[in-house]
Coordinates of C-alpha atoms in Angstrom, one line a residue:
Chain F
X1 CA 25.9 3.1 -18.2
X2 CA 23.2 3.1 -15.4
X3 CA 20.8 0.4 -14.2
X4 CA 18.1 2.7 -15.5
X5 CA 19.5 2.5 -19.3
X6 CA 18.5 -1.4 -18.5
X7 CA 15.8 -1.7 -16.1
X8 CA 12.9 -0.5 -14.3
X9 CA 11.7 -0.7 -10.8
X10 CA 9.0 -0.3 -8.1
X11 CA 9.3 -0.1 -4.5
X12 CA 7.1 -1.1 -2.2
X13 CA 6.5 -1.3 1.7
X14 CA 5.4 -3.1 4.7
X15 CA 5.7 -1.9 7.9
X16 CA 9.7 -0.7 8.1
X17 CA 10.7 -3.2 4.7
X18 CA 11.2 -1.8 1.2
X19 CA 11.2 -4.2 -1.8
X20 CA 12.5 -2.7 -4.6
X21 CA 11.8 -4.6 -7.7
X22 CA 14.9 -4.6 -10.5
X23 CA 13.0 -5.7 -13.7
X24 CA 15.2 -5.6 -17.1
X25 CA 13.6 -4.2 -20.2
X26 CA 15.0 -6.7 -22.4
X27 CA 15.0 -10.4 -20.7
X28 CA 18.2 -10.8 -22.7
X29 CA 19.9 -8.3 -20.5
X30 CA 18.8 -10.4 -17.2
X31 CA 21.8 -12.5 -17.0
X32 CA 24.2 -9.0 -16.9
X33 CA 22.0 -7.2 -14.2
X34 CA 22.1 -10.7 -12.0
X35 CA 26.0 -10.8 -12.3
X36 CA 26.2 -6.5 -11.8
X37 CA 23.3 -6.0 -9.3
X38 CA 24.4 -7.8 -6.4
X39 CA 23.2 -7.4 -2.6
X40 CA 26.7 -6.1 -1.5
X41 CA 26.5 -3.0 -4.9
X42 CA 22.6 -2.1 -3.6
X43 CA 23.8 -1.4 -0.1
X44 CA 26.4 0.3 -1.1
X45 CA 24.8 2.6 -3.2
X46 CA 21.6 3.2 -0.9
X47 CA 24.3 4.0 1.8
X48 CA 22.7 5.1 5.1
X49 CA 19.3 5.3 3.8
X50 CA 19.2 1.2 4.5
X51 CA 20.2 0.4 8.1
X52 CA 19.1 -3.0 8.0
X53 CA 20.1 -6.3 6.0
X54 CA 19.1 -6.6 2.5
X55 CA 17.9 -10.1 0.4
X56 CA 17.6 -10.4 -3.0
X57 CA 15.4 -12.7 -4.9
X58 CA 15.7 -13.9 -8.5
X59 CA 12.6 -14.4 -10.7
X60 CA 14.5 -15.2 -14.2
X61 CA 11.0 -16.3 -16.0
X62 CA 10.1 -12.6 -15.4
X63 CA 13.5 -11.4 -15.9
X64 CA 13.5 -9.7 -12.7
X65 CA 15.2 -9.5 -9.0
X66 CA 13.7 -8.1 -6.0
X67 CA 15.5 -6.9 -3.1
X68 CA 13.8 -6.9 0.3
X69 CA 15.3 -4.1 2.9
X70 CA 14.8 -4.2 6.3
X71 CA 15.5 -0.5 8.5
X72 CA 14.7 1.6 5.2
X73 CA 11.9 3.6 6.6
X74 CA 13.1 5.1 9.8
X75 CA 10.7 3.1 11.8
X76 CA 8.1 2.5 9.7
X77 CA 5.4 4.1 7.4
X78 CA 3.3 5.0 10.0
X79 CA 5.7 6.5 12.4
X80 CA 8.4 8.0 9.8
X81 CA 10.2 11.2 10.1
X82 CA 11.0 11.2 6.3
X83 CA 9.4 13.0 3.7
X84 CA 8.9 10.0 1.5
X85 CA 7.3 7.6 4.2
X86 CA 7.1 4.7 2.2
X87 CA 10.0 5.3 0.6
X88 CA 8.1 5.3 -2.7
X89 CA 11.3 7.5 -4.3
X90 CA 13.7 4.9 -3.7
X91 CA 13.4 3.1 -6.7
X92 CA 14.2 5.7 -8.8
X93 CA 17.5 6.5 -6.9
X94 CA 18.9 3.1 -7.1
X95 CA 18.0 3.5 -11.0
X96 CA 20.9 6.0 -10.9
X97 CA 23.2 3.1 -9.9
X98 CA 26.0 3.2 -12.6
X99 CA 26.7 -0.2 -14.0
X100 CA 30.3 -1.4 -15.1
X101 CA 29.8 -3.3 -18.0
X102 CA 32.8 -3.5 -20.0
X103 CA 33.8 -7.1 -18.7
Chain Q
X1 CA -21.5 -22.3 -12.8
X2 CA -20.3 -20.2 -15.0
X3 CA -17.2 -20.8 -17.2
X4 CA -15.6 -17.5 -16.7
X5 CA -16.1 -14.3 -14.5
X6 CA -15.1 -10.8 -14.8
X7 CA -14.1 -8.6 -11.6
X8 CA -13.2 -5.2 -11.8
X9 CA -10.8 -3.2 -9.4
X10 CA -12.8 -0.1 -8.0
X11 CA -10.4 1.5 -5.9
X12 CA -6.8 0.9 -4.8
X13 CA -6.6 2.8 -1.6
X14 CA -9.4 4.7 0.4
X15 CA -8.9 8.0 -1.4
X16 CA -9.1 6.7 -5.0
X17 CA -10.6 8.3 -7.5
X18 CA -14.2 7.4 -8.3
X19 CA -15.0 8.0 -11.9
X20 CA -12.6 5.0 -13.1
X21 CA -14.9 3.0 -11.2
X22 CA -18.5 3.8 -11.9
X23 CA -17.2 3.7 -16.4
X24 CA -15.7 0.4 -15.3
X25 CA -19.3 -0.6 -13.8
X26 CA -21.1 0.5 -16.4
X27 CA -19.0 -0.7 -19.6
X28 CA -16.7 -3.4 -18.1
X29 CA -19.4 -6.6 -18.5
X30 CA -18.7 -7.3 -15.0
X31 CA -19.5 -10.3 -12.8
X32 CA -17.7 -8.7 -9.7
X33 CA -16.3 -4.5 -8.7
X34 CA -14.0 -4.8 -5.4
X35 CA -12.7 -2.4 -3.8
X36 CA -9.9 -2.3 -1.7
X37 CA -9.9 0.8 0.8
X38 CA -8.1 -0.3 4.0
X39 CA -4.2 0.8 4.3
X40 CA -2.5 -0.5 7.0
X41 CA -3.3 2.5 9.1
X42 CA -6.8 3.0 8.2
X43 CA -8.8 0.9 10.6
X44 CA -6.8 2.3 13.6
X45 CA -8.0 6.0 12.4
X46 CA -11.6 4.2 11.8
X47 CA -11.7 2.9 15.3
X48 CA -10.8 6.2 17.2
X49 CA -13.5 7.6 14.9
X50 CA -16.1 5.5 16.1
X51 CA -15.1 5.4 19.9
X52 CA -16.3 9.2 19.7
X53 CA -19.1 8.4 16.6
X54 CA -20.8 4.7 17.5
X55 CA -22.4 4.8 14.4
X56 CA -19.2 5.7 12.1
X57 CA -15.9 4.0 11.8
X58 CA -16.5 3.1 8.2
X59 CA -15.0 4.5 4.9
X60 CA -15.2 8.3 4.8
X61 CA -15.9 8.0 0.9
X62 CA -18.5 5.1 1.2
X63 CA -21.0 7.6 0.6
X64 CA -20.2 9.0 -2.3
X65 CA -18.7 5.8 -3.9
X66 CA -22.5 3.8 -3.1
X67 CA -24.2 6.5 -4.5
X68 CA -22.0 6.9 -7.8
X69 CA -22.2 3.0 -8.2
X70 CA -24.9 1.3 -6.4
X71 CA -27.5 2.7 -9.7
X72 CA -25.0 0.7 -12.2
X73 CA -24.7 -2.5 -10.1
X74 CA -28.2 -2.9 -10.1
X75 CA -28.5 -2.3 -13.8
X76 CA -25.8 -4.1 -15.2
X77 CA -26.2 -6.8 -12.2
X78 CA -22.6 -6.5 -11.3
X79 CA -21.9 -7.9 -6.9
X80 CA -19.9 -4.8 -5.2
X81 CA -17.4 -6.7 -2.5
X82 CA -15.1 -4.0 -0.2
X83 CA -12.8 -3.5 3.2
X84 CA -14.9 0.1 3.0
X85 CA -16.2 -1.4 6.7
X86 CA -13.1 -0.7 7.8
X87 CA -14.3 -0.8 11.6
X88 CA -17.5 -0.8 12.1
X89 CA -19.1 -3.0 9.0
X90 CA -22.5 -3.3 10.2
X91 CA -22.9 0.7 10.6
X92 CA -21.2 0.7 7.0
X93 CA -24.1 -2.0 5.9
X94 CA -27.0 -0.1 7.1
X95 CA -25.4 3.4 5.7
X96 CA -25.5 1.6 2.6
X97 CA -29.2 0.1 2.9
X98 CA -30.4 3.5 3.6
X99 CA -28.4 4.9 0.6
X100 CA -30.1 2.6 -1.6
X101 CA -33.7 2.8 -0.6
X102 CA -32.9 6.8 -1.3
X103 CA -31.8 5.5 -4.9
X104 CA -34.7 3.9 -5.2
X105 CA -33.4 0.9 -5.4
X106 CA -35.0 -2.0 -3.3
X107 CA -34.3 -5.7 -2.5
X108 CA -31.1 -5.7 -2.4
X109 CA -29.0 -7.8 0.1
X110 CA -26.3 -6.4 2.0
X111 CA -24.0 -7.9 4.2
X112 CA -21.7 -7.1 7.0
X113 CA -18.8 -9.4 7.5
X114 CA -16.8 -8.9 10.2
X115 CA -14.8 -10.8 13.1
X116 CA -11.5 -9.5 12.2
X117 CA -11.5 -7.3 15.8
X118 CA -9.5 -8.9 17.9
X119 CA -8.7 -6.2 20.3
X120 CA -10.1 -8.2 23.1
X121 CA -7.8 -11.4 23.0
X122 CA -4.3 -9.2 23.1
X123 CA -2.6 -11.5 25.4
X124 CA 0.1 -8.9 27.5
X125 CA 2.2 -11.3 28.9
X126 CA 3.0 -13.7 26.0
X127 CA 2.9 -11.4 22.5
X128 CA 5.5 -9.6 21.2
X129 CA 5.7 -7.2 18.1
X130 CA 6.9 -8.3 14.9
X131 CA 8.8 -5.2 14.0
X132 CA 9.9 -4.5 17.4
X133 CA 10.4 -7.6 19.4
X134 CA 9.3 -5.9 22.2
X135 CA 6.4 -7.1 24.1
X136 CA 2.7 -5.7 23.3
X137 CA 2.3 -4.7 26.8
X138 CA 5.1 -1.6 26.7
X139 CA 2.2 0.0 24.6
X140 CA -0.5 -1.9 26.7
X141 CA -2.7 1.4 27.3
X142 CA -2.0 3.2 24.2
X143 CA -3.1 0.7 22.0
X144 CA -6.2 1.2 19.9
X145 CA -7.2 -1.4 17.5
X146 CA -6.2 -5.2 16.7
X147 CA -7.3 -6.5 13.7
X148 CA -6.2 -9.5 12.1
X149 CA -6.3 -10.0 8.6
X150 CA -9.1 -12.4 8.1
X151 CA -9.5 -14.7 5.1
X152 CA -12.2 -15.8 2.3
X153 CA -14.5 -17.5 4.9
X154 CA -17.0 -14.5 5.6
X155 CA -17.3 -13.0 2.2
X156 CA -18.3 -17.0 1.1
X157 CA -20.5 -17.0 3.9
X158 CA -21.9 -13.8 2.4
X159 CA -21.6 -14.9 -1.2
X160 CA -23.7 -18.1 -0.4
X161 CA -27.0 -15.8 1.5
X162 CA -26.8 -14.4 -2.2
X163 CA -25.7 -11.1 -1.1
X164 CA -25.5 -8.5 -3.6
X165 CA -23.0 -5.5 -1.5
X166 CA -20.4 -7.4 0.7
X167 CA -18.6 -4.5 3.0
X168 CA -16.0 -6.1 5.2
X169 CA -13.5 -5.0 7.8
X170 CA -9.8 -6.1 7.6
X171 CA -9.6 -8.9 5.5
X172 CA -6.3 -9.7 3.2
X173 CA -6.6 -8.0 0.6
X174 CA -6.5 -10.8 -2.5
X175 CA -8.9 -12.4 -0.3
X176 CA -11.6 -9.6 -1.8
X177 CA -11.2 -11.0 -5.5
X178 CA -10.4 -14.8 -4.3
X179 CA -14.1 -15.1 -2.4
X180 CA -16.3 -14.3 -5.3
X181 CA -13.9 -17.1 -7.5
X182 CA -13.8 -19.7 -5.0
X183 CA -17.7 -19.1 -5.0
X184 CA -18.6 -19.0 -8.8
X185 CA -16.1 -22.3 -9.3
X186 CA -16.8 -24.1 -6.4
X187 CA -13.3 -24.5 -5.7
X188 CA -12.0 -26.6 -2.5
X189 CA -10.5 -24.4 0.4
X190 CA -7.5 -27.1 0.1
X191 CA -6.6 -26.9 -3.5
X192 CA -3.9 -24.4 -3.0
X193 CA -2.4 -24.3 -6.4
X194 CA -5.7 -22.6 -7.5
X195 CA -6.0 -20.6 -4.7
X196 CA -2.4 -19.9 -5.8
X197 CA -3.6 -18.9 -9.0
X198 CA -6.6 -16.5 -8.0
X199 CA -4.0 -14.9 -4.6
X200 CA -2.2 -13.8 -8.0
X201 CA -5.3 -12.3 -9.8
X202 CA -6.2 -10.4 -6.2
X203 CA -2.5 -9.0 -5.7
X204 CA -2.3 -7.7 -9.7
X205 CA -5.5 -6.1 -9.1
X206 CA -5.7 -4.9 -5.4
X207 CA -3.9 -2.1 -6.1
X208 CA -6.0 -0.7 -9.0
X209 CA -4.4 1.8 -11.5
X210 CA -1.3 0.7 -10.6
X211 CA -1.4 -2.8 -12.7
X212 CA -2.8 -0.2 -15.4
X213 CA 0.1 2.6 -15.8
X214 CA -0.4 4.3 -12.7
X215 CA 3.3 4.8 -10.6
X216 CA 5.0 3.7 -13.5
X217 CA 5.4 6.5 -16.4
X218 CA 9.2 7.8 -15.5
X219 CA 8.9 11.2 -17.4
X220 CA 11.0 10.7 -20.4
X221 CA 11.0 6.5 -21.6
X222 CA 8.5 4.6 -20.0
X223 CA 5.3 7.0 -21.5
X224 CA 1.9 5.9 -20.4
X225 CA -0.7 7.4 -22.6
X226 CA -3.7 9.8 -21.4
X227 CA -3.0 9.2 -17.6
X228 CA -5.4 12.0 -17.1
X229 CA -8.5 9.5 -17.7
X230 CA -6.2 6.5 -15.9
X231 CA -8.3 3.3 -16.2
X232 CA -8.8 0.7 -13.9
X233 CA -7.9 -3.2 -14.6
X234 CA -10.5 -5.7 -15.7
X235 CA -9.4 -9.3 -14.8
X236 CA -11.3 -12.2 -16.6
X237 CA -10.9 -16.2 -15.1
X238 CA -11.8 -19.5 -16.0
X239 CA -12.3 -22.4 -13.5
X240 CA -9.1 -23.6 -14.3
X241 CA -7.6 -20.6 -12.7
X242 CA -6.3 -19.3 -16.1
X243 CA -6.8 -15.6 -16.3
X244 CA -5.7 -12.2 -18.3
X245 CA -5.6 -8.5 -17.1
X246 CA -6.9 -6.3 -19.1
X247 CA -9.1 -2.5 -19.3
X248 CA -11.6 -0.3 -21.3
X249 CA -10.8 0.3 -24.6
X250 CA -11.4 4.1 -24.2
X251 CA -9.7 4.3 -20.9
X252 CA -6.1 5.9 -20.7
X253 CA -3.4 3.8 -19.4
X254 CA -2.1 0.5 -20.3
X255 CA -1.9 -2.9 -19.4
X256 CA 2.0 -4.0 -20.7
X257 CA 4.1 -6.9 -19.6
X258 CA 6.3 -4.0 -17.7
X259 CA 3.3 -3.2 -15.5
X260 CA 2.1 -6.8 -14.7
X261 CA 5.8 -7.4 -13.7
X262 CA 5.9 -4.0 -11.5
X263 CA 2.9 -4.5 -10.1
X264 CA 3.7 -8.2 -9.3
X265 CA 6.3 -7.9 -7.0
X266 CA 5.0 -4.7 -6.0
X267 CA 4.7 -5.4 -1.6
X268 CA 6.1 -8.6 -2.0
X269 CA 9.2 -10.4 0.0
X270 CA 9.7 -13.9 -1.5
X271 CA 7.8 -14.2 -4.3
X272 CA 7.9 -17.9 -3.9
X273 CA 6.4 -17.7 -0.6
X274 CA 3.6 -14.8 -0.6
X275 CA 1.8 -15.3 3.2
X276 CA -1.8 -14.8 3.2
X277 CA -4.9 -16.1 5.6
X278 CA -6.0 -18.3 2.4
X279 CA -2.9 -19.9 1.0
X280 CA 1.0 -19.3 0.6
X281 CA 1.0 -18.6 -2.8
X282 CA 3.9 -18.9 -4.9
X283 CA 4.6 -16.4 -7.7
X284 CA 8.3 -17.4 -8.2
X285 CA 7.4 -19.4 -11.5
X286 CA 4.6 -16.6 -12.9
X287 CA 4.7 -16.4 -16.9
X288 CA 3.4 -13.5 -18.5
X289 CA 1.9 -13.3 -22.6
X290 CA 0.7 -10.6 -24.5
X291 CA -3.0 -11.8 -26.1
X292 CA -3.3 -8.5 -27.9
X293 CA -3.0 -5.1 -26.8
X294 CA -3.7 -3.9 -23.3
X295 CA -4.4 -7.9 -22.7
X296 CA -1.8 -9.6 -20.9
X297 CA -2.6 -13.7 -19.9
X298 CA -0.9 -14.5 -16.5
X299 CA -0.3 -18.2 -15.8
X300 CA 1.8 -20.7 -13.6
X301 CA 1.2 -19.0 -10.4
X302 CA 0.6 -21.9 -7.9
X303 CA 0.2 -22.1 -4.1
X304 CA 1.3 -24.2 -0.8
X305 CA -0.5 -24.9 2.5
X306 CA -0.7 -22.5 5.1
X307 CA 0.7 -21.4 7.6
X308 CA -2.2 -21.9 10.7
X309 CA -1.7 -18.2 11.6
X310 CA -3.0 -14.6 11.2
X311 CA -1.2 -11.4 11.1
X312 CA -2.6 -8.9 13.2
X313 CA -2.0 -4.9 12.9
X314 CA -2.0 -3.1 16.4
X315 CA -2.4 0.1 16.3
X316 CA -1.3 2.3 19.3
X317 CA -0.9 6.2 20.4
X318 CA 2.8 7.1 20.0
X319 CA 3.0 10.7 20.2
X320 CA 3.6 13.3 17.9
X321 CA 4.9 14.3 14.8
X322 CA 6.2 17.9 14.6
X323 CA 6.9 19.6 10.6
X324 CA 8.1 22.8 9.7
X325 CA 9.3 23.6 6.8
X326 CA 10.9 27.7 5.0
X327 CA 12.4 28.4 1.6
X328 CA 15.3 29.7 0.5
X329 CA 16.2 30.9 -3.4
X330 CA 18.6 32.8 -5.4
X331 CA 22.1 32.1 -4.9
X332 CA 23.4 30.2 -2.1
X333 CA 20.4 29.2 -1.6
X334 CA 21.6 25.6 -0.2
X335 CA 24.4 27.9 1.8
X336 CA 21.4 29.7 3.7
X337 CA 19.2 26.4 4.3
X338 CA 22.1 24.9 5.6
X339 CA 23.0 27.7 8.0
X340 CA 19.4 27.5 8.9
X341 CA 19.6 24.3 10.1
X342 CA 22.4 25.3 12.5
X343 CA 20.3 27.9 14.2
X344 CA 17.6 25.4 14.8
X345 CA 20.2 22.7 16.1
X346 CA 21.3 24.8 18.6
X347 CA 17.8 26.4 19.3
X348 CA 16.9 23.0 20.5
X349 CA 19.1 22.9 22.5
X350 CA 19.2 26.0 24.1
X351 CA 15.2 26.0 24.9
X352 CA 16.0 22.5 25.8
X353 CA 13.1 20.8 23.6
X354 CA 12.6 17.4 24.1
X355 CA 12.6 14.7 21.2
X356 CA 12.7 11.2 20.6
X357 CA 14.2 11.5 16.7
X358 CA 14.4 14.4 14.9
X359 CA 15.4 14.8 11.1
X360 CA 16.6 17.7 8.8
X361 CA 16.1 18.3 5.0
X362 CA 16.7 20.3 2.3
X363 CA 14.3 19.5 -0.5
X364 CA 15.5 20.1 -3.1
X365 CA 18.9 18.4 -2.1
X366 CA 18.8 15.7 0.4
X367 CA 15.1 14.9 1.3
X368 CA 14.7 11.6 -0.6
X369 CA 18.0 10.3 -0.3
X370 CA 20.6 11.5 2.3
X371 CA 23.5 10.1 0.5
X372 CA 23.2 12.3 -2.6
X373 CA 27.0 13.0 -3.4
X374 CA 27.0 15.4 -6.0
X375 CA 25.4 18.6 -5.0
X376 CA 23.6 20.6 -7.7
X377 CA 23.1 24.3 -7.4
X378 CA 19.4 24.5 -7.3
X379 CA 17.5 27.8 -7.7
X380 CA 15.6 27.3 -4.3
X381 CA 15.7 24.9 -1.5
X382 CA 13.3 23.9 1.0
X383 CA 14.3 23.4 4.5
X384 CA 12.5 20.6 6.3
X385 CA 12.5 19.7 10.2
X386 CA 10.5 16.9 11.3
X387 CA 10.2 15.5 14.4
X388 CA 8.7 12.9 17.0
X389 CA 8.0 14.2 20.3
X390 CA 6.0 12.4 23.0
X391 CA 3.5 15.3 23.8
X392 CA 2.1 18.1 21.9
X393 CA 3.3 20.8 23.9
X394 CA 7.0 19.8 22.3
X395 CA 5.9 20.2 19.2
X396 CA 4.2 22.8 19.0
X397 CA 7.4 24.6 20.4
X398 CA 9.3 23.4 17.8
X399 CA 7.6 24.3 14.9
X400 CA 7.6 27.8 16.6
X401 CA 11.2 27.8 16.5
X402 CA 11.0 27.5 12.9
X403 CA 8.7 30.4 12.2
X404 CA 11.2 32.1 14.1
X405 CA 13.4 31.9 11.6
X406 CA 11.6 35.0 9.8
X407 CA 13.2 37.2 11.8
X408 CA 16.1 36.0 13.1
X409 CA 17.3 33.6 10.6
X410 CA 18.9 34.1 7.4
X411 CA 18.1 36.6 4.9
X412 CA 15.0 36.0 2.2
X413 CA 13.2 33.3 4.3
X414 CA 9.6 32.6 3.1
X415 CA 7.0 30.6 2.8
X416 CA 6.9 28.7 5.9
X417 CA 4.7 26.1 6.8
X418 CA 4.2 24.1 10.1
X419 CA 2.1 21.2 11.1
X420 CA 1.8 19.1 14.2
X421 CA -0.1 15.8 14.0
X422 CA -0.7 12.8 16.2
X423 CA 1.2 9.6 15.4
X424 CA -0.8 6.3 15.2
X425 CA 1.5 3.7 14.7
X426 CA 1.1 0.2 13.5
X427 CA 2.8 -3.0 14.4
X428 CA 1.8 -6.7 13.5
X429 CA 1.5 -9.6 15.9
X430 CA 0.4 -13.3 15.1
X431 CA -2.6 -15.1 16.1
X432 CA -3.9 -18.5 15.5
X433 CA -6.0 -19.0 12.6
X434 CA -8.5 -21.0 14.3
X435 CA -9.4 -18.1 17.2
X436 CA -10.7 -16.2 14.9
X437 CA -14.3 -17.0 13.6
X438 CA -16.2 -14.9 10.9
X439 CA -18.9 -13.3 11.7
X440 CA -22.1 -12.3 8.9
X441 CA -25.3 -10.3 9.0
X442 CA -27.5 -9.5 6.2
X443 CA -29.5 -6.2 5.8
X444 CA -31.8 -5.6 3.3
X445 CA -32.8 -2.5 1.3

């Protein structure tokens, strides 16, 4: 299973931060996606793409988490070298996070 | 006082479409249209415009957007509030009075509100950049605009003259849909869990289409219906700060639970602690019900005192951005891109081009996300060099060296593209609150 099979997600960006919002389909699933989608599983996943530290915020009324990344855009929006400047993409890659669920 | 008013959301970013708009004018029983035209980048590109141009510096599309709408506000009575200023409000205000006298359309009041420059108190020794943390004055003679993000205060000033167009310059954004409710329910600048409440209504709605099913259909299970005729949102409030999100019936789009929540956190850090000129609001405890289709009720947002400071964007000269891009297809197509990249590696070097970051692609393959693992076989692949050089000159040479690659790269290149552009960067700085006094003037048509 991947996070996308339980979630959906927006990213957005200030300066060179990325939130990317983790928001579960089904609030029932919010509990598993709190316990599988920690801060130390994101930065893995996004690798190098993050360089700086990443916070992650609970909002359990909406079902939902957001992580705040700091280093994501190279430098900012207005001075990136990526194709993606705000980084609008990233959302969907950390969808493609697989998710161990069979504990 | 009214018990409840209607705002529409005319624009999300300075480039946004224009039809949604003028059907939302016409059919959305509006109080309020606002639209929200300034990206964090905007104003600096404004204020070189009007260093050359003294009377431009405002919204390239302001034209077409006043003439498209200004015959349905009058009408249907609906107050159009909008950043479309950007940096030089008053020129924006008189474009405007002259656009309407050429509608035919007379006595109406327009005001600039402005005060948000604050180019001239940049203080070099003490300030230092957010982002950075280096002191302002390392850019000191690049920079070309300050401009702090300025609250409610001059649009009520504005409001209160009984204007009917309100063009600003910076100003927070939720501040553009939080002046006119403040003003129609009298609220108290102190009473921050309404202000709370209303920061909540501005940040669903400031970025238009999006609260609506704009960046959210993912191709295959989140479907958004007719996204070719894409609406944009309608919110209605009460005094009580209770309010829904809604949209034209015969609009495309939606307005779903999933979007509200997207668009929500969309730009936010903390979403118990959302900074703003106005209020910190809080949108940690934020419930969201479904009243009926494409209706969704938001409640519990709330708010805390502020802060006593302004953010500022700085925006400076810092050199240029060189892009060049060829394609390669057929089979080992990702082989060939890659050994393109080699050639230009060590062209760089050997014509001893100068840059201060450079970055290589394949599109295709790695261009979103460099830690892709598992390497398709695509049919084609696009090779991409970008990079930041601190004159022209540079990059110009190095976007050469791609085209080069026609004839002395590998075989079946095509399709190469190159662009060089200037890089205005941004970074924030903080200012006290109280330096910063708005400024009004009213025009009349």
């Amino acid at each position: 299973m991947k996070l996308k099979d339980l979630a959906h997600s927006r990213t957005g960006d200030k300066g060179d931060i990325i939130n990317i919002s983790i928001i579960a389909f089904d609030e029932k699933d919010y509990p598993k996606l709190e316990k599988l989608v920690t801060v130390a599983a994101v930065k893995k996943f996004l690798g190098e793409t993050v360089q700086g530290n990443v916070v992650r915020y609970e909002v359990p009324n909406l079902g939902a988490m957001n992580f705040v990344m700091q280093k994501a855009l190279r430098g900012g929006v207005t001075r990136s070298l990526r194709l993606d400047k705000h980084g609008k993409s990233l959302s969907s890659i950390l969808l493609e996070m697989p998710l161990d669920i069979t504990n | 006082m009214k018990n409840k008013i209607r705002i529409g959301s005319g624009a999300g970013y300075s480039g946004d479409r224009i039809d949604p708009a003028v059907e939302l004018i016409k059919k959305g029983n509006l109080d309020y249209i606002v639209f929200e035209c300034l990206a964090e980048r905007t104003i600096a590109l404004a204020q070189l415009q009007k260093m050359q141009h003294p009377s431009m510096g405002y919204d390239p599309l302001l034209e077409e957007r006043m003439k498209a709408c200004l015959p349905y506000c009058a009408s249907n009575n609906v107050k159009l509030i909008s950043n479309m200023g950007a940096a030089n409000p008053i020129a924006a205000a008189k474009k405007t009075v002259e656009i309407a006298q050429n509608l035919g359309l007379t006595n109406l009041k327009i005001a600039a509100v402005f005060g948000d420059d604050v180019k001239s108190m940049l203080d070099f020794e003490s300030q230092t950049f957010l982002e950075s943390g280096d002191s302002i004055a390392v850019v000191g003679e690049q920079i070309i605009s300050a401009n702090a993000y300025v609250g409610v205060e001059g649009i009520l000033i504005a409001l209160k003259e009984d204007a009917d167009i309100i063009l600003t310059g910076r100003v927070a954004d939720p501040a553009l849909f939080l002046g006119p409710i403040i003003h129609e329910f009298g609220w108290s600048l102190n009473d921050y869990p309404l202000l709370g409440k209303g920061t909540a209504l501005g940040h669903l709605m400031e970025c238009a289409a999006q609260v609506c099913g704009g960046y959210f259909a993912d191709g295959a299970t989140k479907v958004v219906p007719n996204l070719g005729n894409l609406g944009f949102p309608i919110a209605e409030i009460k005094a009580d700060g209770s309010f829904f999100i809604t949209k034209l019936d015969d609009a495309g789009g939606m307005v779903t639970q999933a979007t509200c929540k997207e668009q929500l956190l969309y730009e936010v850090h903390d979403p118990s602690t959302y900074l703003t000129p106005d209020v910190v609001a809080d949108f940690s405890h934020i419930t969201l019900k479904e009243l009926e289709k494409d209706k969704i009720e938001v409640s519990d947002a709330t708010g805390k005192p502020l802060t006593g400071k302004l953010k500022v964007s700085v925006g400076y000269h810092d050199g240029f951005m060189a892009d060049a891009q060829i394609s390669y297809g057929g089979s080992y197509a990702i082989e060939r891109g890659e050994l393109a990249i080699e050639i230009l590696k060590e062209r760089l070097k050997i014509i001893n081009i100068k840059v201060e970051d450079v970055l290589f692609d394949l599109i295709g393959v790695n261009s979103l996300f460099k830690s892709n693992k598992e390497l398709a076989s695509p049919s084609e692949v696009r090779v991409r060099v970008a990079a930041k050089t601190a004159t022209k000159d540079e990059a110009i040479k190095l976007i050469n060296e791609m085209e080069t690659l026609y004839t002395n790269g590998p075989a079946a290149g095509g399709g190469i593209s190159k662009t060089v552009t200037e890089i205005i960067a941004i970074q924030s700085i903080l200012l006290d609150k109280d330096k910063v006094m708005p400024q009004v003037e009213i025009f009349k048509s």
